[in-house]
Amino acid sequence: MSSTAAPAHVVRATTTTRILGVLAVLVVAWMAFLAAGDNPATQTKIVELCVFVVVASMWNLLAGYTGLVSIGQQAFIGLGAYALIVFGNGYGQDVYFSILPAALIALVASIPIALLAFRLRGAYFAIGMWVIAEVVRLLVKQYKAAPIKGGSGTSLVVPTNLYPKAERFQTTALIALGLAVLAVTVIALLLRSRIGLSLQAVRDNEHGASGLGVNVYRERFIVFVIAAFFTGAAGAVWYVLKIRIQPDTAFGVSDWTAPIVVMVVLGGIGTIEGPIIGAALWYLVRDYVTSTGSAIQLSDEWYLILTGLLAMVVALFFQRGLWGALSGRFPSLQVFPIRRRLVVGDEVGDHRDRKRAT
Amino acid sequence: MNWIQAAISGVLLGGLYALYATGLSLSFGVMRLINLAHGDLAVMAAFLSSTLVLSFGGSPFWTILVLMPVGFGVGVLLQKVVFDRLVGVDPAFQIVATFGLSIVIQNALLKVYTADRRALDIGPLKTKAFKIAEVSIGLFPLLRFVVAVLVLVSLSLFLGRTSTGRAFRATSDDPEAARLMGINSRAIYMIASGIAVSTVFLAGIFSGAQTNFASSDGPGLLIFAFEAVIIGGLGSLWGTLAGGIALGLAQTLGAEQFTDWPAQLFGHVLFLIVLAVRPNGLFGRAEA
Amino acid sequence: MALLEIDAVDAFYGDFQALFGLTLAVDEGHAVAVIGANGAGKSTLLKAVAGSVPTRSGCVRFDGTNLADVLSHRRVAAGISLVPEGRRIFNSLSVEENLRVGAFCERPGPWTLPKVYENFPMLERLAKRSAAKLSGGEQQALAIGRALMNNPRLLLLDEVSLGLAPAIVKSLYAVLPNIRQEGTTVLIVEQDVNQALAASDMAYCLLEGKVSLSGRASELSRAAISAAYFGSEVHT
Ligand SMILES: Nc1ncnc2c1ncn2[C@@H]1O[C@H](COP(=O)(O)OP(=O)(O)OP(=O)(O)O)[C@@H](O)[C@H]1O
Ligand SMILES: [Mg+2]
């Protein structure tokens, strides 16, 4: 009532955000330094982490901002990966220059997939996507000729005279890191754009926003296609490093979507930072509990049972996830300033703390 | 003649798929919840049945009498501990939590029963068949089909004719208004989950008697159940039966024509066609 | 002792407080009107009695028992029936099935299917029809009939007249004497002040979650009501 005296303005970046931003840049720089180094074990970890950051962030973009919860994102991993095989092994193209077209193949495939799957809602969409991924897997398995070689799989041919093994690890790690940074940047920009704002309006109030005439279908479509592109790129990058590919793992729900889902809810669904934190944590913990010689060495079964339990517990009792809980506690905590805060008065800060006379 | 043969086995297989789908359809209908561990529960039932037979002997059929009530209990328990917290929340959390449950069940089965495939031995019944003009009809698939239809008939009588059944439908329409009629929606949900798990237990034992099974089969069964529900159309038990039969037919006829392709692919393709042409399913209500 | 006693009740939707220390009593056998502007908290009051909105402080007593720990479906079994705002008919059930669901608790009493049909003759003709296909007036009749099937001691009516033509509203209110004749206590929430006052013995006016006026329905003056309705700074 009395706020007329103080001008209200919208603020995005705060001091905390700037500090966290600098920290994020430092972490990326450190990873780039490691990627450019000569330790293939470290480089492998960087590729794995970055690929999962990309795929988890994209899954979160869909599930956390557009309500499209998919259990079929492995379709795009496999499509990207197999497109890479076709370009590389089939047409003899340069492996690195095949990553972009491979991702584009995933993007193109995502258009008819979206047209079909968008007819389903909620959990039905989730399983519908899974069926679609299964169809793609079965079709790929059925193609027994070169370069795909059906269910037994094949190996990416990387000419060692052009790219010796050490160099391949280094280049791939740098590409993976670049891809992760690009993916997260694209997400942050997308969420700040008109598309992102209307998506978030819909997420926060489905009826209200559609009443305001927000055409959700188009926005969801765009986001879905973008996610397919990056997920496909991540799949391609993964197999540039791994070389050996089989349809059952490239399109495997337990290889991809299962861990991704856990990473995202653990880190905090619907936040940009959540999937990154979830993926990093996941890797640290997994490395620790499954490596021989660690204090708690778990068998695969126990490891997966605990993973499943963790997913359940987080989804049932801790829905905001780690980052969600942290930023709920400390509202100024955000690395990516996409949420806009309305500040009343002339000062940047938490206006709720300020006493105002009425 | 092979075609007729394939069509008959497709229809009979469809009865089993409908039995898988019943619980999925019921839980979704009543509380808008999809349990991604649905298929894993079926596999669990098959393993439990094999354990009972190994310990006490006899045919797997008697284990049905034990395991269906156990399944009901498991459903009630899952409802209390897990599903109750998922009713009405963002589907993302439903998916994550039940996906987690699926991973837990699969790996617990793997841990206990190893990765080996098992089979339930129903003796000579498995191969008994009778012939009507050149076409042979397996006795056990026929029995399984009849039981599936009986289950669906009794369930639809329950929903259509009893006071509790009406309470189910009222809760499905509007749980808050149903509470204003004195209906305890949480009790309704428990019964729904109990029925869902006990029918999928039955389906799991029946399919374990026909083909061997392993701990990792659950997700595939979930997909079949899901396809039967969508092909038939949400919100109709008869639709679910029709969907199951359509799915079974697509698989057996497809495999008959294209012998070196996997049968489930043709079911998936039918599912996608239905989705493209009739998104509400063959018998679905328009609202979906 | 009054049948329903609401004593200094606060009710919330999440962090949003809708009722502030609201106090009100309804004697057995009476009809009491609750009037007030949009958002005054009338529906919230009824929901607090029916148990679909939790109260944080104060207490709601029904026939002397504190309802604090009584879940909403148990309150129905105890004899509290709410005809909710917006009718909330079960669309996939037929008219008759809707009525039968109303009798889910099987409380004994005068209200049976034939008696409901007698009072709302249009429902009998539509008995087998899907409830979704009914007109607004028919749905409202069904909602009232459905609540009566519980043979409630306390009937809560939330904006029966909403969106209906005056003739239809009149025909619905015409049933009220028959309901009261069976000894049922009625709490009527209405925006239509005249309708509400004509049908009741006592009236309360709510403003921003508090009682702003109360008294015998026949003794309240127009001026007092409009002041209580719109808040005191409005002078007309
Ligand atoms: N589900 C809800 N969540 C949050 N706030 C609500 C909810 N329902 C009502 N409110 C708020 O509570 C206050 C009281 O609402 P209530 O519905 O009780 O008003 P009312 O007097 O019945 O109004 P009307 O005449 O419009 O029906 C209003 O400010 C309303 O915005
Ligand atoms: Mg109201």
mmCIF file of N, CA and C in Angstrom, chain A residues 124, chain B residues 22-34 79 87-88 155 158-159 164-176 178 183-193 195-196 235 285:
data_model
loop_
_atom_site.group_PDB
_atom_site.id
_atom_site.type_symbol
_atom_site.label_atom_id
_atom_site.label_comp_id
_atom_site.label_asym_id
_atom_site.label_seq_id
_atom_site.Cartn_x
_atom_site.Cartn_y
_atom_site.Cartn_z
ATOM 1 N N TYR A 124 2.344 -40.901 -19.009
ATOM 2 C CA TYR A 124 2.156 -41.598 -20.283
ATOM 3 C C TYR A 124 3.143 -41.110 -21.332
ATOM 4 N N THR B 22 -4.279 -54.520 -16.442
ATOM 5 C CA THR B 22 -5.408 -54.187 -15.575
ATOM 6 C C THR B 22 -5.003 -53.283 -14.413
ATOM 7 N N GLY B 23 -3.967 -53.680 -13.716
ATOM 8 C CA GLY B 23 -3.554 -52.931 -12.536
ATOM 9 C C GLY B 23 -3.050 -51.546 -12.885
ATOM 10 N N LEU B 24 -2.320 -51.476 -13.975
ATOM 11 C CA LEU B 24 -1.790 -50.196 -14.427
ATOM 12 C C LEU B 24 -2.944 -49.243 -14.716
ATOM 13 N N SER B 25 -3.927 -49.795 -15.431
ATOM 14 C CA SER B 25 -5.085 -49.006 -15.821
ATOM 15 C C SER B 25 -5.882 -48.569 -14.593
ATOM 16 N N LEU B 26 -6.025 -49.478 -13.643
ATOM 17 C CA LEU B 26 -6.787 -49.172 -12.428
ATOM 18 C C LEU B 26 -6.096 -48.086 -11.602
ATOM 19 N N SER B 27 -4.793 -48.243 -11.374
ATOM 20 C CA SER B 27 -4.106 -47.221 -10.549
ATOM 21 C C SER B 27 -4.132 -45.877 -11.243
ATOM 22 N N PHE B 28 -3.971 -45.900 -12.551
ATOM 23 C CA PHE B 28 -4.003 -44.606 -13.221
ATOM 24 C C PHE B 28 -5.399 -44.018 -13.156
ATOM 25 N N GLY B 29 -6.392 -44.880 -13.373
ATOM 26 C CA GLY B 29 -7.765 -44.397 -13.357
ATOM 27 C C GLY B 29 -8.141 -43.801 -12.014
ATOM 28 N N VAL B 30 -7.766 -44.461 -10.940
ATOM 29 C CA VAL B 30 -8.235 -44.028 -9.626
ATOM 30 C C VAL B 30 -7.376 -42.913 -9.054
ATOM 31 N N MET B 31 -6.043 -43.023 -9.210
ATOM 32 C CA MET B 31 -5.237 -41.978 -8.556
ATOM 33 C C MET B 31 -4.227 -41.305 -9.467
ATOM 34 N N ARG B 32 -4.399 -41.451 -10.779
ATOM 35 C CA ARG B 32 -3.511 -40.776 -11.739
ATOM 36 C C ARG B 32 -2.049 -41.068 -11.433
ATOM 37 N N LEU B 33 -1.800 -42.331 -11.112
ATOM 38 C CA LEU B 33 -0.432 -42.701 -10.757
ATOM 39 C C LEU B 33 0.010 -43.838 -11.661
ATOM 40 N N ILE B 34 1.221 -43.734 -12.172
ATOM 41 C CA ILE B 34 1.769 -44.858 -12.927
ATOM 42 C C ILE B 34 2.942 -45.421 -12.157
ATOM 43 N N GLN B 79 1.325 -48.731 -1.167
ATOM 44 C CA GLN B 79 0.483 -47.543 -1.156
ATOM 45 C C GLN B 79 0.767 -46.703 0.075
ATOM 46 N N VAL B 87 0.490 -39.296 -4.830
ATOM 47 C CA VAL B 87 -0.796 -38.929 -5.427
ATOM 48 C C VAL B 87 -0.888 -37.411 -5.501
ATOM 49 N N GLY B 88 -1.143 -36.929 -6.697
ATOM 50 C CA GLY B 88 -1.335 -35.499 -6.862
ATOM 51 C C GLY B 88 -0.065 -34.673 -6.937
ATOM 52 N N LEU B 155 -13.832 -57.670 -12.078
ATOM 53 C CA LEU B 155 -13.431 -56.313 -11.721
ATOM 54 C C LEU B 155 -14.439 -55.296 -12.241
ATOM 55 N N PHE B 158 -17.439 -55.423 -10.092
ATOM 56 C CA PHE B 158 -17.123 -54.752 -8.826
ATOM 57 C C PHE B 158 -17.232 -53.238 -8.985
ATOM 58 N N LEU B 159 -16.618 -52.707 -10.036
ATOM 59 C CA LEU B 159 -16.636 -51.260 -10.224
ATOM 60 C C LEU B 159 -18.025 -50.751 -10.576
ATOM 61 N N THR B 164 -18.667 -49.975 -3.094
ATOM 62 C CA THR B 164 -17.244 -49.641 -3.095
ATOM 63 C C THR B 164 -16.780 -49.305 -4.509
ATOM 64 N N GLY B 165 -17.312 -50.034 -5.495
ATOM 65 C CA GLY B 165 -16.949 -49.758 -6.883
ATOM 66 C C GLY B 165 -17.362 -48.353 -7.290
ATOM 67 N N ARG B 166 -18.575 -47.956 -6.872
ATOM 68 C CA ARG B 166 -19.007 -46.585 -7.158
ATOM 69 C C ARG B 166 -18.083 -45.585 -6.480
ATOM 70 N N ALA B 167 -17.676 -45.926 -5.253
ATOM 71 C CA ALA B 167 -16.758 -45.035 -4.535
ATOM 72 C C ALA B 167 -15.438 -44.907 -5.303
ATOM 73 N N PHE B 168 -14.990 -45.995 -5.917
ATOM 74 C CA PHE B 168 -13.785 -45.943 -6.754
ATOM 75 C C PHE B 168 -13.951 -44.928 -7.872
ATOM 76 N N ARG B 169 -15.108 -45.042 -8.560
ATOM 77 C CA ARG B 169 -15.286 -44.162 -9.717
ATOM 78 C C ARG B 169 -15.464 -42.717 -9.283
ATOM 79 N N ALA B 170 -16.159 -42.532 -8.148
ATOM 80 C CA ALA B 170 -16.329 -41.171 -7.650
ATOM 81 C C ALA B 170 -14.969 -40.571 -7.289
ATOM 82 N N THR B 171 -14.127 -41.364 -6.618
ATOM 83 C CA THR B 171 -12.802 -40.885 -6.232
ATOM 84 C C THR B 171 -11.975 -40.551 -7.465
ATOM 85 N N SER B 172 -12.122 -41.380 -8.487
ATOM 86 C CA SER B 172 -11.393 -41.128 -9.716
ATOM 87 C C SER B 172 -11.821 -39.804 -10.345
ATOM 88 N N ASP B 173 -13.108 -39.492 -10.290
ATOM 89 C CA ASP B 173 -13.602 -38.235 -10.850
ATOM 90 C C ASP B 173 -13.126 -37.029 -10.057
ATOM 91 N N ASP B 174 -13.258 -37.100 -8.731
ATOM 92 C CA ASP B 174 -13.003 -35.921 -7.910
ATOM 93 C C ASP B 174 -12.777 -36.376 -6.462
ATOM 94 N N PRO B 175 -11.528 -36.605 -6.084
ATOM 95 C CA PRO B 175 -11.274 -37.176 -4.757
ATOM 96 C C PRO B 175 -11.782 -36.304 -3.612
ATOM 97 N N GLU B 176 -11.708 -34.989 -3.777
ATOM 98 C CA GLU B 176 -12.146 -34.123 -2.691
ATOM 99 C C GLU B 176 -13.663 -34.215 -2.516
ATOM 100 N N ALA B 178 -15.414 -36.724 -3.347
ATOM 101 C CA ALA B 178 -15.696 -38.068 -2.834
ATOM 102 C C ALA B 178 -15.553 -38.097 -1.313
ATOM 103 N N ILE B 183 -16.353 -40.832 1.704
ATOM 104 C CA ILE B 183 -15.471 -41.877 1.168
ATOM 105 C C ILE B 183 -14.045 -41.589 1.620
ATOM 106 N N ASN B 184 -13.416 -42.597 2.176
ATOM 107 C CA ASN B 184 -12.035 -42.449 2.602
ATOM 108 C C ASN B 184 -11.143 -42.724 1.400
ATOM 109 N N SER B 185 -10.656 -41.660 0.766
ATOM 110 C CA SER B 185 -9.939 -41.860 -0.492
ATOM 111 C C SER B 185 -8.655 -42.667 -0.279
ATOM 112 N N ARG B 186 -8.058 -42.523 0.895
ATOM 113 C CA ARG B 186 -6.822 -43.289 1.129
ATOM 114 C C ARG B 186 -7.102 -44.777 1.179
ATOM 115 N N ALA B 187 -8.247 -45.140 1.737
ATOM 116 C CA ALA B 187 -8.612 -46.559 1.753
ATOM 117 C C ALA B 187 -8.881 -47.047 0.336
ATOM 118 N N ILE B 188 -9.538 -46.208 -0.444
ATOM 119 C CA ILE B 188 -9.802 -46.565 -1.847
ATOM 120 C C ILE B 188 -8.474 -46.792 -2.581
ATOM 121 N N TYR B 189 -7.530 -45.883 -2.358
ATOM 122 C CA TYR B 189 -6.228 -46.028 -3.024
ATOM 123 C C TYR B 189 -5.539 -47.330 -2.609
ATOM 124 N N MET B 190 -5.673 -47.668 -1.336
ATOM 125 C CA MET B 190 -5.031 -48.905 -0.871
ATOM 126 C C MET B 190 -5.631 -50.114 -1.557
ATOM 127 N N ILE B 191 -6.975 -50.114 -1.655
ATOM 128 C CA ILE B 191 -7.613 -51.250 -2.328
ATOM 129 C C ILE B 191 -7.179 -51.287 -3.794
ATOM 130 N N ALA B 192 -7.127 -50.113 -4.417
ATOM 131 C CA ALA B 192 -6.736 -50.071 -5.827
ATOM 132 C C ALA B 192 -5.341 -50.653 -6.016
ATOM 133 N N SER B 193 -4.409 -50.237 -5.155
ATOM 134 C CA SER B 193 -3.046 -50.759 -5.287
ATOM 135 C C SER B 193 -3.009 -52.237 -4.966
ATOM 136 N N ILE B 195 -5.400 -54.437 -5.503
ATOM 137 C CA ILE B 195 -5.893 -55.157 -6.683
ATOM 138 C C ILE B 195 -4.849 -55.105 -7.796
ATOM 139 N N ALA B 196 -4.238 -53.946 -7.976
ATOM 140 C CA ALA B 196 -3.256 -53.800 -9.055
ATOM 141 C C ALA B 196 -2.115 -54.800 -8.880
ATOM 142 N N GLY B 235 -9.221 -45.594 -19.236
ATOM 143 C CA GLY B 235 -10.490 -45.500 -18.528
ATOM 144 C C GLY B 235 -11.517 -46.541 -18.924
ATOM 145 N N ARG B 285 -12.267 -42.796 -23.935
ATOM 146 C CA ARG B 285 -13.129 -41.632 -23.871
ATOM 147 C C ARG B 285 -12.343 -40.450 -24.390
#
